[in-house]
């Protein structure tokens, strides 16, 4: 049985007081909901403050990134154990805003920073394994750019990213990951991938999981869609059979809209 999920990726937003207020709004609205995993991913600096707010509720904590080493001379990095000590149960790995495989900016991509962090497929794999090894559930993001989609490469890119992310994991480890299909061109742009197309590509994600872990393995794995999920499109997305929920940026920054995403997911997919 796959658990539906709504995860809010706050990205580089919210100082401590803003984070606390937003988390309180989520706890008050959907903190006791069951049948849908509700996950908040604040910036590192706010993890502990948000952890204090969600204690005793059903809301779970995620980080947005991690480094794979346990400790040492890695200036600016954060280890898996540091995250678990803050109360994290999840960590986002390989978000397109952190990946570095893109060489040429697309014409419609005005924010240079989107490509500067340099996570390769191998780094994503190493980070995901480090997360699993510390008891964190990695939410592994995959997705094609607009140029790749227009070149007809969507399925190949997504399949290759999934296979690379899961490389060297055993079946039990693969069973412990969450995948998120996030077409890069739909993130923060207001352009949502059509629900039928998102469902189809998530089918490609599941086929890649089965290819690595054996037939049927993907049936138990939660796969999210991300990219401009909002209250007015969430229903048609989660009504699709392959889409188990969302990884949400913009619409997670207001408790009202995020809580609505959770409520609709519960209505459509919750047990
Ligand atoms: P968005 O971001 O909802 O603002 O498009 C999604 C994501 O980057 O995870």
Coordinates of N, CA and C in Angstrom, one line a residue, residues 3-6 26-39 56-60 258-268 270-271:
X3 N 1.6 5.2 0.6 CA 1.0 6.3 1.4 C 1.0 7.5 0.6
X4 N -0.2 8.2 0.4 CA -0.2 9.5 -0.3 C 0.6 10.5 0.5
X5 N 1.1 11.5 -0.1 CA 1.9 12.5 0.6 C 1.8 13.9 0.0
X6 N 1.8 14.9 0.9 CA 1.9 16.3 0.4 C 3.1 16.9 1.1
X26 N -0.1 25.2 9.6 CA -0.2 23.8 9.0 C -0.7 22.9 10.1
X27 N -0.1 23.0 11.3 CA -0.5 22.1 12.4 C -1.9 22.3 12.8
X28 N -2.3 23.6 12.9 CA -3.7 23.9 13.2 C -4.7 23.4 12.2
X29 N -4.3 23.4 10.9 CA -5.2 23.1 9.9 C -5.3 21.6 9.6
X30 N -4.1 20.9 9.5 CA -4.1 19.5 9.1 C -3.2 18.6 10.0
X31 N -2.9 19.1 11.2 CA -1.9 18.4 12.0 C -2.4 17.1 12.6
X32 N -3.7 16.9 12.5 CA -4.2 15.6 13.0 C -4.7 14.7 11.9
X33 N -4.5 15.1 10.7 CA -5.0 14.3 9.5 C -4.3 13.0 9.5
X34 N -5.0 11.9 9.1 CA -4.4 10.6 8.9 C -4.7 10.1 7.5
X35 N -3.9 9.2 7.0 CA -4.0 8.6 5.7 C -3.3 9.4 4.6
X36 N -2.7 10.5 5.0 CA -1.9 11.3 4.1 C -0.6 11.8 4.9
X37 N 0.5 11.5 4.4 CA 1.7 12.0 5.1 C 1.9 13.5 4.7
X38 N 2.0 14.3 5.8 CA 2.2 15.7 5.6 C 3.6 16.1 6.0
X39 N 4.3 16.7 5.1 CA 5.8 16.9 5.3 C 6.1 18.3 5.0
X56 N 4.1 16.3 18.5 CA 2.8 15.9 18.9 C 1.7 15.9 17.9
X57 N 2.0 16.4 16.7 CA 1.1 16.4 15.5 C 1.5 15.3 14.6
X58 N 0.8 15.1 13.5 CA 1.1 14.1 12.5 C 2.0 14.7 11.4
X59 N 2.4 15.9 11.5 CA 3.2 16.6 10.5 C 4.7 16.1 10.7
X60 N 5.3 15.8 9.6 CA 6.7 15.3 9.7 C 7.7 16.4 9.1
X258 N -1.6 25.4 1.3 CA -1.0 24.1 1.5 C -2.0 23.1 2.2
X259 N -2.7 23.7 3.2 CA -3.7 22.8 3.9 C -4.7 22.3 2.9
X260 N -5.1 23.2 2.0 CA -6.1 22.8 1.0 C -5.5 21.6 0.1
X261 N -4.3 21.7 -0.2 CA -3.7 20.6 -1.0 C -3.7 19.3 -0.2
X262 N -3.4 19.4 1.1 CA -3.5 18.2 1.9 C -4.9 17.6 2.0
X263 N -5.8 18.5 2.2 CA -7.2 18.1 2.4 C -7.8 17.4 1.1
X264 N -7.5 18.0 0.0 CA -7.9 17.4 -1.3 C -7.3 16.0 -1.5
X265 N -6.0 16.0 -1.2 CA -5.3 14.7 -1.4 C -5.9 13.6 -0.5
X266 N -6.2 14.0 0.7 CA -6.9 13.1 1.6 C -8.2 12.6 1.1
X267 N -9.0 13.6 0.6 CA -10.3 13.3 0.0 C -10.2 12.3 -1.2
X268 N -9.2 12.5 -2.0 CA -9.1 11.7 -3.2 C -8.4 10.4 -3.0
X270 N -6.8 9.4 0.3 CA -6.6 8.9 1.7 C -7.4 7.7 2.0
X271 N -6.9 7.0 3.0 CA -7.6 5.8 3.4 C -8.6 6.1 4.4

